[in-house]
Amino acid sequence: MSRYGDRPRSPEEEAGPTMTSREDARLGDDLILSVVTGSRAYGLDTEGSDTDRRGIFVAPTQDFWRLAKPPTHREGPLPEQFSWEVERFCVLALAANPTVLECLWSPLVEVSTPYGERLLGLREAFVSRRAHRTFARYADDQFRRLDPAAPRWKQAMHMIRLLLSGLHLVRHGEPLVRMDGFRDRLLAVRRGERPWAEVDAWRISLNAELAATPSVLPAEPDQEQVEEFLMDVRRGHL
């Protein structure tokens, strides 16, 4: 199985802790936030589902003074674990990257330092009407990779899930991570129990809704607030 399954990926993928998992150094001592994403966060996990972890780490500020800059992301050390340096994460979130935005609304938080808590408190600053385009585009990318004659049903499920999440974001100001209300229908798609014509009709209907729904989101994200947070992080890691 692919490390990322068939869900959308980010570009890199193509006063203390709040949970005891923080005590496990394998998660990374420089993490300010680590969440579980993927099927377990969506409520779509089945027997044998992987545990996907996404995190945000902070590189020492002095490392940016060198010609060789710190990495913008890294994999591991745990299986299915991927983390972004905080600045890169903020850039992607401001651009309304669906994979990154959903991390801020994951119901399964394993690590959250004071900086992580502050980042979670800022999550509404990242969302904007850009999400109208990015969620639809990511779903369309999934669709274009599907072969109607032999669909990859897990990928088809995530395509629909992404449209449902984007539609909820446009209507309510936050992505829909937990898919409890759609679980049975989505898992039926994943198992290949729904004909392709039905799945495609659902996709077309959701796309039309997404295009026609007035957005409650601001035209632009609050970049000034995000930059203030990032500067505080840099000052705190001198």
Tab-separated table of C-alpha atoms in Angstrom:
chain	number	residue	atom	x	y	z
A	1	MET	CA	0.000	0.000	0.000
A	2	SER	CA	1.221	3.501	-0.777
A	3	ARG	CA	2.437	5.449	2.233
A	4	TYR	CA	-0.196	8.079	1.500
A	5	GLY	CA	-2.960	5.821	0.200
A	6	ASP	CA	-5.178	7.513	-2.378
A	7	ARG	CA	-6.068	10.674	-0.518
A	8	PRO	CA	-4.890	14.135	-1.676
A	9	ARG	CA	-1.332	15.081	-0.775
A	10	SER	CA	0.495	18.279	-0.048
A	11	PRO	CA	3.288	19.326	-2.455
A	12	GLU	CA	5.905	17.728	-0.247
A	13	GLU	CA	4.033	14.478	-0.184
A	14	GLU	CA	4.092	14.093	-4.195
A	15	ALA	CA	3.149	25.240	28.919
A	16	GLY	CA	3.879	21.676	27.667
A	17	PRO	CA	2.378	18.733	25.920
A	18	THR	CA	-1.290	17.948	26.285
A	19	MET	CA	-1.090	14.171	25.841
A	20	THR	CA	1.226	11.454	27.042
A	21	SER	CA	2.204	10.656	23.449
A	22	ARG	CA	4.470	13.709	23.730
A	23	GLU	CA	6.632	11.652	26.077
A	24	ASP	CA	7.461	9.340	23.197
A	25	ALA	CA	10.572	10.987	21.758
A	26	ARG	CA	10.073	9.153	18.493
A	27	LEU	CA	7.380	11.673	17.594
A	28	GLY	CA	10.025	14.414	17.527
A	29	ASP	CA	11.188	16.680	20.339
A	30	ASP	CA	10.819	19.787	18.172
A	31	LEU	CA	7.148	19.212	17.330
A	32	ILE	CA	4.697	21.880	18.415
A	33	LEU	CA	1.698	20.012	17.022
A	34	SER	CA	1.036	16.462	15.883
A	35	VAL	CA	-2.343	15.121	14.817
A	36	VAL	CA	-3.772	11.944	13.395
A	37	THR	CA	-5.198	12.430	9.902
A	38	GLY	CA	-6.468	10.123	7.184
A	39	SER	CA	-9.162	7.512	7.628
A	40	ARG	CA	-8.945	7.413	11.437
A	41	ALA	CA	-9.571	11.151	11.696
A	42	TYR	CA	-12.319	10.991	9.069
A	43	GLY	CA	-14.119	8.157	10.863
A	44	LEU	CA	-13.631	5.997	7.771
A	45	ASP	CA	-11.079	3.567	9.173
A	46	THR	CA	-11.510	-0.144	8.700
A	47	GLU	CA	-9.658	-3.157	10.039
A	48	GLY	CA	-6.021	-2.779	9.083
A	49	SER	CA	-6.176	0.980	8.439
A	50	ASP	CA	-2.878	2.796	8.909
A	51	THR	CA	-2.454	5.562	11.470
A	52	ASP	CA	-1.410	8.660	9.522
A	53	ARG	CA	0.301	11.367	11.540
A	54	ARG	CA	0.980	14.933	10.433
A	55	GLY	CA	3.035	17.350	12.468
A	56	ILE	CA	4.531	20.823	12.614
A	57	PHE	CA	8.080	21.263	13.883
A	58	VAL	CA	10.205	24.341	14.529
A	59	ALA	CA	13.776	24.623	13.299
A	60	PRO	CA	16.147	26.726	15.451
A	61	THR	CA	16.060	30.321	14.271
A	62	GLN	CA	19.848	30.482	13.955
A	63	ASP	CA	19.731	27.705	11.359
A	64	PHE	CA	18.103	30.164	8.942
A	65	TRP	CA	21.159	32.414	9.084
A	66	ARG	CA	23.192	29.858	7.161
A	67	LEU	CA	23.289	29.471	3.384
A	68	ALA	CA	22.047	25.918	3.790
A	69	LYS	CA	18.537	26.364	5.145
A	70	PRO	CA	16.712	23.876	7.378
A	71	PRO	CA	14.424	21.348	5.682
A	72	THR	CA	10.874	22.469	4.936
A	73	HIS	CA	9.501	19.015	5.746
A	74	ARG	CA	10.535	15.536	6.800
A	75	GLU	CA	9.249	11.981	6.954
A	76	GLY	CA	9.173	9.731	10.014
A	77	PRO	CA	10.499	8.629	12.354
A	78	LEU	CA	7.249	6.724	12.873
A	79	PRO	CA	5.579	4.900	9.983
A	80	GLU	CA	3.078	7.083	8.090
A	81	GLN	CA	4.424	10.213	9.813
A	82	PHE	CA	5.078	13.429	7.888
A	83	SER	CA	5.864	16.875	9.307
A	84	TRP	CA	6.312	20.402	7.987
A	85	GLU	CA	8.524	23.155	9.364
A	86	VAL	CA	6.185	25.749	10.820
A	87	GLU	CA	6.847	28.403	8.173
A	88	ARG	CA	6.195	25.999	5.312
A	89	PHE	CA	3.023	24.807	7.019
A	90	CYS	CA	1.776	28.384	7.337
A	91	VAL	CA	2.501	29.128	3.679
A	92	LEU	CA	0.573	26.053	2.535
A	93	ALA	CA	-2.322	26.744	4.895
A	94	LEU	CA	-2.585	30.357	3.717
A	95	ALA	CA	-2.805	29.004	0.168
A	96	ALA	CA	-5.796	26.866	1.294
A	97	ASN	CA	-4.070	23.548	0.738
A	98	PRO	CA	-6.792	21.047	1.738
A	99	THR	CA	-4.435	18.463	3.235
A	100	VAL	CA	-2.772	21.080	5.421
A	101	LEU	CA	-5.944	22.901	6.459
A	102	GLU	CA	-7.582	19.683	7.614
A	103	CYS	CA	-4.718	19.128	10.067
A	104	LEU	CA	-5.913	22.160	12.018
A	105	TRP	CA	-9.348	20.594	12.501
A	106	SER	CA	-8.317	17.009	13.229
A	107	PRO	CA	-10.207	15.687	16.266
A	108	LEU	CA	-7.222	13.494	17.178
A	109	VAL	CA	-4.443	15.668	18.638
A	110	GLU	CA	-1.454	13.752	20.011
A	111	VAL	CA	0.977	16.598	20.696
A	112	SER	CA	0.197	20.232	21.378
A	113	THR	CA	2.689	22.581	23.035
A	114	PRO	CA	1.771	26.187	23.906
A	115	TYR	CA	2.818	27.199	20.378
A	116	GLY	CA	0.704	24.372	19.001
A	117	GLU	CA	-2.288	25.549	21.005
A	118	ARG	CA	-1.777	29.040	19.668
A	119	LEU	CA	-1.613	27.711	16.107
A	120	LEU	CA	-4.878	25.836	16.600
A	121	GLY	CA	-6.398	29.022	17.961
A	122	LEU	CA	-5.353	30.797	14.757
A	123	ARG	CA	-6.875	28.292	12.365
A	124	GLU	CA	-9.673	30.583	11.216
A	125	ALA	CA	-7.037	33.118	10.140
A	126	PHE	CA	-5.895	30.707	7.420
A	127	VAL	CA	-9.216	30.096	5.690
A	128	SER	CA	-10.422	32.208	2.782
A	129	ARG	CA	-12.403	31.975	-0.432
A	130	ARG	CA	-9.309	30.488	-2.023
A	131	ALA	CA	-10.628	27.206	-0.601
A	132	HIS	CA	-13.446	27.303	-3.144
A	133	ARG	CA	-10.844	26.725	-5.846
A	134	THR	CA	-8.372	24.500	-4.050
A	135	PHE	CA	-10.816	21.907	-2.754
A	136	ALA	CA	-12.543	21.686	-6.141
A	137	ARG	CA	-9.189	21.478	-7.935
A	138	TYR	CA	-7.823	18.753	-5.675
A	139	ALA	CA	-11.012	16.719	-6.161
A	140	ASP	CA	-10.799	17.229	-9.914
A	141	ASP	CA	-7.194	16.014	-9.882
A	142	GLN	CA	-8.405	12.857	-8.147
A	143	PHE	CA	-11.157	12.429	-10.743
A	144	ARG	CA	-8.767	12.792	-13.675
A	145	ARG	CA	-6.627	9.957	-12.316
A	146	LEU	CA	-9.591	7.589	-12.111
A	147	ASP	CA	-10.364	5.098	-14.865
A	148	PRO	CA	-14.169	4.652	-15.090
A	149	ALA	CA	-13.634	1.191	-16.561
A	150	ALA	CA	-11.650	0.080	-13.512
A	151	PRO	CA	-11.980	2.707	-10.764
A	152	ARG	CA	-9.716	2.758	-7.763
A	153	TRP	CA	-12.565	2.874	-5.305
A	154	LYS	CA	-10.575	4.165	-2.341
A	155	GLN	CA	-9.421	7.104	-4.431
A	156	ALA	CA	-13.004	7.677	-5.586
A	157	MET	CA	-14.145	7.755	-1.959
A	158	HIS	CA	-11.546	10.370	-1.057
A	159	MET	CA	-12.569	12.456	-4.077
A	160	ILE	CA	-16.133	12.603	-2.756
A	161	ARG	CA	-14.939	13.161	0.813
A	162	LEU	CA	-12.871	16.129	-0.306
A	163	LEU	CA	-15.867	17.748	-2.004
A	164	LEU	CA	-17.998	17.206	1.104
A	165	SER	CA	-15.284	18.774	3.254
A	166	GLY	CA	-14.873	21.757	0.927
A	167	LEU	CA	-18.614	22.365	0.738
A	168	HIS	CA	-18.847	22.392	4.531
A	169	LEU	CA	-15.919	24.817	4.714
A	170	VAL	CA	-17.540	27.233	2.284
A	171	ARG	CA	-20.867	27.068	4.131
A	172	HIS	CA	-19.725	26.980	7.745
A	173	GLY	CA	-16.164	28.306	7.858
A	174	GLU	CA	-14.389	25.050	8.676
A	175	PRO	CA	-13.671	21.834	6.753
A	176	LEU	CA	-15.678	18.722	7.543
A	177	VAL	CA	-13.184	16.207	8.900
A	178	ARG	CA	-15.406	13.634	10.614
A	179	MET	CA	-17.585	11.963	7.995
A	180	ASP	CA	-19.988	10.283	10.415
A	181	GLY	CA	-23.069	11.415	8.505
A	182	PHE	CA	-21.713	9.998	5.255
A	183	ARG	CA	-19.757	7.034	6.598
A	184	ASP	CA	-21.944	4.204	5.308
A	185	ARG	CA	-22.299	5.672	1.841
A	186	LEU	CA	-18.609	6.529	1.537
A	187	LEU	CA	-17.486	3.095	2.714
A	188	ALA	CA	-19.861	1.520	0.199
A	189	VAL	CA	-18.022	3.496	-2.485
A	190	ARG	CA	-14.679	2.360	-1.097
A	191	ARG	CA	-15.779	-1.284	-1.248
A	192	GLY	CA	-16.911	-0.889	-4.854
A	193	GLU	CA	-20.546	-1.519	-3.955
A	194	ARG	CA	-21.839	1.505	-5.857
A	195	PRO	CA	-21.799	1.716	-9.657
A	196	TRP	CA	-19.449	4.249	-11.146
A	197	ALA	CA	-22.361	6.177	-12.677
A	198	GLU	CA	-23.804	6.763	-9.200
A	199	VAL	CA	-20.459	7.906	-7.800
A	200	ASP	CA	-19.897	10.244	-10.734
A	201	ALA	CA	-23.394	11.692	-10.363
A	202	TRP	CA	-22.625	12.399	-6.694
A	203	ARG	CA	-19.397	14.118	-7.722
A	204	ILE	CA	-21.174	16.270	-10.313
A	205	SER	CA	-23.873	17.242	-7.812
A	206	LEU	CA	-21.342	18.224	-5.137
A	207	ASN	CA	-19.290	20.216	-7.639
A	208	ALA	CA	-22.410	22.121	-8.668
A	209	GLU	CA	-23.275	22.828	-5.034
A	210	LEU	CA	-19.746	23.996	-4.315
A	211	ALA	CA	-19.791	26.350	-7.298
A	212	ALA	CA	-23.216	27.789	-6.443
A	213	THR	CA	-22.931	28.111	-2.663
A	214	PRO	CA	-22.314	31.635	-1.330
A	215	SER	CA	-19.197	31.568	0.808
A	216	VAL	CA	-19.089	32.669	4.439
A	217	LEU	CA	-15.301	32.892	4.163
A	218	PRO	CA	-13.334	36.141	3.904
A	219	ALA	CA	-11.875	37.040	0.541
A	220	GLU	CA	-8.323	36.689	1.865
A	221	PRO	CA	-6.712	34.988	4.860
A	222	ASP	CA	-5.416	37.039	7.783
A	223	GLN	CA	-1.764	36.918	6.813
A	224	GLU	CA	-0.791	39.648	9.279
A	225	GLN	CA	-2.003	37.591	12.230
A	226	VAL	CA	-0.195	34.496	10.947
A	227	GLU	CA	3.036	36.434	10.428
A	228	GLU	CA	2.851	37.785	13.983
A	229	PHE	CA	2.582	34.216	15.252
A	230	LEU	CA	5.510	33.089	13.102
A	231	MET	CA	7.728	35.931	14.295
A	232	ASP	CA	6.944	35.059	17.907
A	233	VAL	CA	7.921	31.448	17.192
A	234	ARG	CA	11.220	32.560	15.660
A	235	ARG	CA	11.994	34.844	18.598
A	236	GLY	CA	11.180	32.022	20.986
A	237	HIS	CA	13.629	29.644	19.267
A	238	LEU	CA	16.732	31.853	19.128
